[in-house]
DNA sequence: TATTGTTATACTCTATAACTATA
DNA sequence: TATAGTTATAGAGTATAACAATA
């Protein structure tokens, strides 16, 4: 005589369901939080990587940094450029490379959207006490280093210095 | 002079990337672990829900329980039935409903695949100490209850008894 | 030869709309 | 009218293959 509530509970015992739901819940929350600024979470990651760096980054490098294919990056940059948030120009040193830079509007958008992202993360973690929230991030970083290293560090990129 | 390693680190500070990567890493690990048994993680969830319950569950109820659309469930049951793991039959009480039951082969597959799932979860959590692994599951359950309640408890299902 | 950006294409996953049979 | 199963269709999201320009 298992009722429906217990049937749902069955799946919350599975790590896979918990992690998948965490991803879907947070992704939906983030997409809603960024909507007023006209950017998708994926685009915000790209803008952040561009801004994080004084060096000129090509589309290919941006794609590797955020973990998407370079063919997918083309459309992302197309959109961002069409909305005036980034600019493309050919690298002088290597004319195959498209160097992507932030416009002023892009910098403003990034700043505002980043604040919205931070607030959304805080809202997502609000049900937890500070200790548990801190532990969650640290735990996920450990798991990322252990399991996701291959995907996050493309073979054609230079190795870390230290 | 930010180098590539620091560029990658930038994203590991974002909860969204950490959670997404956790999902992708675990999903890939799980899919590989279940491959020898010929089931996808999604199908294992369906088999588990069927087996968890003495009551007869319709396709619609199974779909709600695992969080997928009932139109998606049709193809899932088609596959499972085609491989002889489940059987469909019309409910006597309500001839609109397709009651789905496990075959013997389905029960065997479920048992073996469940063991593989458990092992895969343990492998995924191996980089953590027991305390952190326990805390992760508990934290994800809290977040699930807080944010995912609406999706996990379909409106047309009876409310929990207590 | 190899790499970058680009395009076209295909594939996966899932949801929506509409139909049927039942209630 | 409303619901369960089904089908056809469409929409994201992403990856693969091939091509031109450049190294």
Tab-separated table of N, CA, C and O in Angstrom, chain A residues 24-89:
chain	number	residue	atom	x	y	z
A	24	UNK	N	18.192	21.258	-13.049
A	24	UNK	CA	17.023	21.829	-13.733
A	24	UNK	C	16.434	22.990	-12.937
A	24	UNK	O	16.060	24.016	-13.511
A	25	UNK	N	16.344	22.825	-11.611
A	25	UNK	CA	15.782	23.896	-10.783
A	25	UNK	C	16.638	25.160	-10.859
A	25	UNK	O	16.124	26.264	-11.051
A	26	UNK	N	17.941	24.974	-10.702
A	26	UNK	CA	18.820	26.136	-10.702
A	26	UNK	C	18.865	26.777	-12.087
A	26	UNK	O	18.857	28.010	-12.210
A	27	UNK	N	18.883	25.968	-13.139
A	27	UNK	CA	18.924	26.506	-14.501
A	27	UNK	C	17.673	27.330	-14.787
A	27	UNK	O	17.746	28.405	-15.390
A	28	UNK	N	16.521	26.830	-14.336
A	28	UNK	CA	15.275	27.570	-14.556
A	28	UNK	C	15.277	28.872	-13.770
A	28	UNK	O	14.883	29.931	-14.284
A	29	UNK	N	15.734	28.787	-12.518
A	29	UNK	CA	15.810	29.996	-11.682
A	29	UNK	C	16.745	31.025	-12.298
A	29	UNK	O	16.433	32.229	-12.360
A	30	UNK	N	17.873	30.550	-12.790
A	30	UNK	CA	18.870	31.454	-13.369
A	30	UNK	C	18.340	32.091	-14.657
A	30	UNK	O	18.500	33.295	-14.868
A	31	UNK	N	17.705	31.295	-15.489
A	31	UNK	CA	17.171	31.831	-16.742
A	31	UNK	C	16.143	32.922	-16.462
A	31	UNK	O	16.114	33.962	-17.128
A	32	UNK	N	15.316	32.715	-15.440
A	32	UNK	CA	14.309	33.716	-15.081
A	32	UNK	C	14.973	34.979	-14.538
A	32	UNK	O	14.562	36.095	-14.857
A	33	UNK	N	16.022	34.785	-13.732
A	33	UNK	CA	16.692	35.936	-13.122
A	33	UNK	C	17.404	36.793	-14.171
A	33	UNK	O	17.513	38.008	-14.018
A	34	UNK	N	17.880	36.141	-15.231
A	34	UNK	CA	18.651	36.875	-16.245
A	34	UNK	C	17.764	37.453	-17.341
A	34	UNK	O	18.214	38.281	-18.139
A	35	UNK	N	16.520	37.010	-17.377
A	35	UNK	CA	15.618	37.415	-18.455
A	35	UNK	C	15.510	38.944	-18.604
A	35	UNK	O	15.539	39.453	-19.728
A	36	UNK	N	15.390	39.691	-17.490
A	36	UNK	CA	15.285	41.151	-17.626
A	36	UNK	C	16.484	41.780	-18.323
A	36	UNK	O	16.376	42.890	-18.839
A	37	UNK	N	17.611	41.091	-18.342
A	37	UNK	CA	18.814	41.638	-18.952
A	37	UNK	C	19.034	41.067	-20.352
A	37	UNK	O	20.044	41.371	-21.000
A	38	UNK	N	18.127	40.251	-20.799
A	38	UNK	CA	18.172	39.770	-22.171
A	38	UNK	C	19.286	38.800	-22.472
A	38	UNK	O	19.694	38.664	-23.624
A	39	UNK	N	19.802	38.126	-21.446
A	39	UNK	CA	20.865	37.153	-21.694
A	39	UNK	C	20.488	35.782	-21.131
A	39	UNK	O	19.807	35.682	-20.106
A	40	UNK	N	20.915	34.758	-21.808
A	40	UNK	CA	20.781	33.396	-21.304
A	40	UNK	C	21.995	33.071	-20.440
A	40	UNK	O	23.072	33.636	-20.652
A	41	UNK	N	21.821	32.150	-19.494
A	41	UNK	CA	22.946	31.752	-18.641
A	41	UNK	C	24.193	31.395	-19.451
A	41	UNK	O	25.313	31.766	-19.079
A	42	UNK	N	24.008	30.702	-20.534
A	42	UNK	CA	25.124	30.311	-21.391
A	42	UNK	C	25.872	31.536	-21.914
A	42	UNK	O	27.105	31.576	-21.938
A	43	UNK	N	25.104	32.574	-22.298
A	43	UNK	CA	25.725	33.789	-22.819
A	43	UNK	C	26.467	34.545	-21.726
A	43	UNK	O	27.526	35.135	-21.965
A	44	UNK	N	25.919	34.532	-20.533
A	44	UNK	CA	26.580	35.221	-19.428
A	44	UNK	C	27.939	34.612	-19.149
A	44	UNK	O	28.912	35.334	-18.878
A	45	UNK	N	28.030	33.296	-19.244
A	45	UNK	CA	29.321	32.642	-19.064
A	45	UNK	C	30.333	33.123	-20.093
A	45	UNK	O	31.495	33.386	-19.759
A	46	UNK	N	29.886	33.264	-21.320
A	46	UNK	CA	30.783	33.729	-22.379
A	46	UNK	C	31.227	35.164	-22.120
A	46	UNK	O	32.417	35.489	-22.192
A	47	UNK	N	30.275	36.035	-21.789
A	47	UNK	CA	30.622	37.429	-21.483
A	47	UNK	C	31.624	37.493	-20.340
A	47	UNK	O	32.570	38.284	-20.365
A	48	UNK	N	31.431	36.672	-19.320
A	48	UNK	CA	32.325	36.689	-18.163
A	48	UNK	C	33.739	36.288	-18.537
A	48	UNK	O	34.704	36.890	-18.070
A	49	UNK	N	33.839	35.256	-19.358
A	49	UNK	CA	35.174	34.806	-19.749
A	49	UNK	C	35.876	35.878	-20.573
A	49	UNK	O	37.072	36.126	-20.406
A	50	UNK	N	35.119	36.533	-21.447
A	50	UNK	CA	35.728	37.617	-22.226
A	50	UNK	C	36.252	38.705	-21.295
A	50	UNK	O	37.368	39.194	-21.435
A	51	UNK	N	35.427	39.080	-20.318
A	51	UNK	CA	35.773	40.206	-19.454
A	51	UNK	C	36.857	39.849	-18.449
A	51	UNK	O	37.579	40.720	-17.967
A	52	UNK	N	36.986	38.564	-18.127
A	52	UNK	CA	37.895	38.155	-17.060
A	52	UNK	C	39.340	38.334	-17.455
A	52	UNK	O	40.233	38.223	-16.622
A	53	UNK	N	39.583	38.645	-18.693
A	53	UNK	CA	40.908	38.447	-19.245
A	53	UNK	C	41.342	39.672	-20.028
A	53	UNK	O	40.612	40.187	-20.858
A	54	UNK	N	42.574	40.126	-19.744
A	54	UNK	CA	43.128	41.184	-20.554
A	54	UNK	C	43.510	40.684	-21.937
A	54	UNK	O	43.407	41.396	-22.928
A	55	UNK	N	43.899	39.404	-22.006
A	55	UNK	CA	44.342	38.830	-23.265
A	55	UNK	C	43.191	38.716	-24.248
A	55	UNK	O	42.020	38.671	-23.862
A	56	UNK	N	43.522	38.682	-25.523
A	56	UNK	CA	42.505	38.544	-26.554
A	56	UNK	C	42.150	37.073	-26.711
A	56	UNK	O	43.028	36.233	-26.888
A	57	UNK	N	40.841	36.786	-26.646
A	57	UNK	CA	40.400	35.407	-26.728
A	57	UNK	C	39.651	35.167	-28.035
A	57	UNK	O	38.775	35.939	-28.399
A	58	UNK	N	39.999	34.096	-28.702
A	58	UNK	CA	39.315	33.731	-29.942
A	58	UNK	C	38.029	32.984	-29.624
A	58	UNK	O	37.809	32.542	-28.501
A	59	UNK	N	37.193	32.851	-30.629
A	59	UNK	CA	35.957	32.096	-30.445
A	59	UNK	C	36.252	30.676	-29.991
A	59	UNK	O	35.560	30.127	-29.137
A	60	UNK	N	37.269	30.099	-30.572
A	60	UNK	CA	37.637	28.732	-30.242
A	60	UNK	C	38.019	28.606	-28.761
A	60	UNK	O	37.586	27.673	-28.080
A	61	UNK	N	38.795	29.559	-28.272
A	61	UNK	CA	39.214	29.510	-26.875
A	61	UNK	C	38.030	29.733	-25.939
A	61	UNK	O	37.922	29.091	-24.887
A	62	UNK	N	37.156	30.663	-26.330
A	62	UNK	CA	35.959	30.884	-25.518
A	62	UNK	C	35.126	29.614	-25.443
A	62	UNK	O	34.636	29.234	-24.372
A	63	UNK	N	34.988	28.951	-26.581
A	63	UNK	CA	34.208	27.717	-26.612
A	63	UNK	C	34.797	26.682	-25.653
A	63	UNK	O	34.075	26.069	-24.857
A	64	UNK	N	36.105	26.513	-25.718
A	64	UNK	CA	36.745	25.555	-24.820
A	64	UNK	C	36.555	25.951	-23.365
A	64	UNK	O	36.310	25.111	-22.503
A	65	UNK	N	36.660	27.245	-23.080
A	65	UNK	CA	36.590	27.707	-21.695
A	65	UNK	C	35.225	27.422	-21.069
A	65	UNK	O	35.139	27.088	-19.894
A	66	UNK	N	34.174	27.563	-21.861
A	66	UNK	CA	32.841	27.357	-21.284
A	66	UNK	C	32.311	25.967	-21.595
A	66	UNK	O	31.197	25.625	-21.201
A	67	UNK	N	33.094	25.155	-22.315
A	67	UNK	CA	32.710	23.780	-22.550
A	67	UNK	C	31.673	23.577	-23.629
A	67	UNK	O	30.824	22.696	-23.510
A	68	UNK	N	31.730	24.390	-24.680
A	68	UNK	CA	30.836	24.120	-25.809
A	68	UNK	C	31.653	23.962	-27.090
A	68	UNK	O	32.835	24.282	-27.136
A	69	UNK	N	31.015	23.433	-28.100
A	69	UNK	CA	31.681	23.233	-29.373
A	69	UNK	C	31.920	24.584	-30.059
A	69	UNK	O	31.170	25.530	-29.861
A	70	UNK	N	32.957	24.664	-30.873
A	70	UNK	CA	33.230	25.943	-31.540
A	70	UNK	C	32.162	26.269	-32.577
A	70	UNK	O	31.933	27.443	-32.890
A	71	UNK	N	31.511	25.250	-33.111
A	71	UNK	CA	30.431	25.520	-34.065
A	71	UNK	C	29.209	26.096	-33.358
A	71	UNK	O	28.443	26.845	-33.948
A	72	UNK	N	29.036	25.733	-32.102
A	72	UNK	CA	27.930	26.297	-31.322
A	72	UNK	C	28.235	27.746	-30.941
A	72	UNK	O	27.331	28.590	-30.887
A	73	UNK	N	29.506	28.006	-30.699
A	73	UNK	CA	29.906	29.355	-30.304
A	73	UNK	C	29.600	30.368	-31.405
A	73	UNK	O	29.303	31.540	-31.117
A	74	UNK	N	29.665	29.948	-32.649
A	74	UNK	CA	29.405	30.875	-33.760
A	74	UNK	C	28.046	31.545	-33.587
A	74	UNK	O	27.939	32.774	-33.653
A	75	UNK	N	27.026	30.758	-33.335
A	75	UNK	CA	25.680	31.319	-33.195
A	75	UNK	C	25.565	32.183	-31.943
A	75	UNK	O	24.873	33.208	-31.948
A	76	UNK	N	26.254	31.773	-30.856
A	76	UNK	CA	26.211	32.562	-29.622
A	76	UNK	C	26.808	33.947	-29.865
A	76	UNK	O	26.217	34.975	-29.496
A	77	UNK	N	27.948	33.980	-30.510
A	77	UNK	CA	28.592	35.269	-30.797
A	77	UNK	C	27.761	36.071	-31.814
A	77	UNK	O	27.646	37.299	-31.706
A	78	UNK	N	27.176	35.373	-32.772
A	78	UNK	CA	26.264	36.046	-33.708
A	78	UNK	C	25.189	36.812	-32.946
A	78	UNK	O	24.934	37.983	-33.223
A	79	UNK	N	24.563	36.159	-31.992
A	79	UNK	CA	23.489	36.785	-31.212
A	79	UNK	C	24.005	37.963	-30.402
A	79	UNK	O	23.425	39.053	-30.423
A	80	UNK	N	25.085	37.719	-29.659
A	80	UNK	CA	25.632	38.777	-28.799
A	80	UNK	C	26.060	39.982	-29.644
A	80	UNK	O	25.854	41.130	-29.250
A	81	UNK	N	26.646	39.707	-30.798
A	81	UNK	CA	27.082	40.791	-31.672
A	81	UNK	C	25.865	41.534	-32.248
A	81	UNK	O	25.850	42.763	-32.312
A	82	UNK	N	24.843	40.756	-32.612
A	82	UNK	CA	23.639	41.369	-33.155
A	82	UNK	C	22.947	42.284	-32.157
A	82	UNK	O	22.278	43.247	-32.541
A	83	UNK	N	23.127	41.997	-30.852
A	83	UNK	CA	22.539	42.859	-29.828
A	83	UNK	C	23.525	43.925	-29.345
A	83	UNK	O	23.248	44.621	-28.367
A	84	UNK	N	24.672	44.000	-30.005
A	84	UNK	CA	25.617	45.057	-29.685
A	84	UNK	C	26.378	44.859	-28.393
A	84	UNK	O	26.908	45.811	-27.818
A	85	UNK	N	26.452	43.616	-27.898
A	85	UNK	CA	27.126	43.377	-26.627
A	85	UNK	C	28.598	43.008	-26.800
A	85	UNK	O	29.396	43.217	-25.892
A	86	UNK	N	28.937	42.460	-27.958
A	86	UNK	CA	30.343	42.131	-28.243
A	86	UNK	C	30.680	42.549	-29.669
A	86	UNK	O	29.793	42.817	-30.483
A	87	UNK	N	31.976	42.590	-29.926
A	87	UNK	CA	32.454	42.858	-31.287
A	87	UNK	C	33.447	41.782	-31.698
A	87	UNK	O	34.194	41.272	-30.874
A	88	UNK	N	33.424	41.458	-32.979
A	88	UNK	CA	34.395	40.534	-33.558
A	88	UNK	C	35.419	41.329	-34.366
A	88	UNK	O	35.044	42.243	-35.094
A	89	UNK	N	36.662	40.941	-34.273
A	89	UNK	CA	37.608	41.438	-35.268
A	89	UNK	C	38.739	40.439	-35.437
A	89	UNK	O	39.091	39.720	-34.497
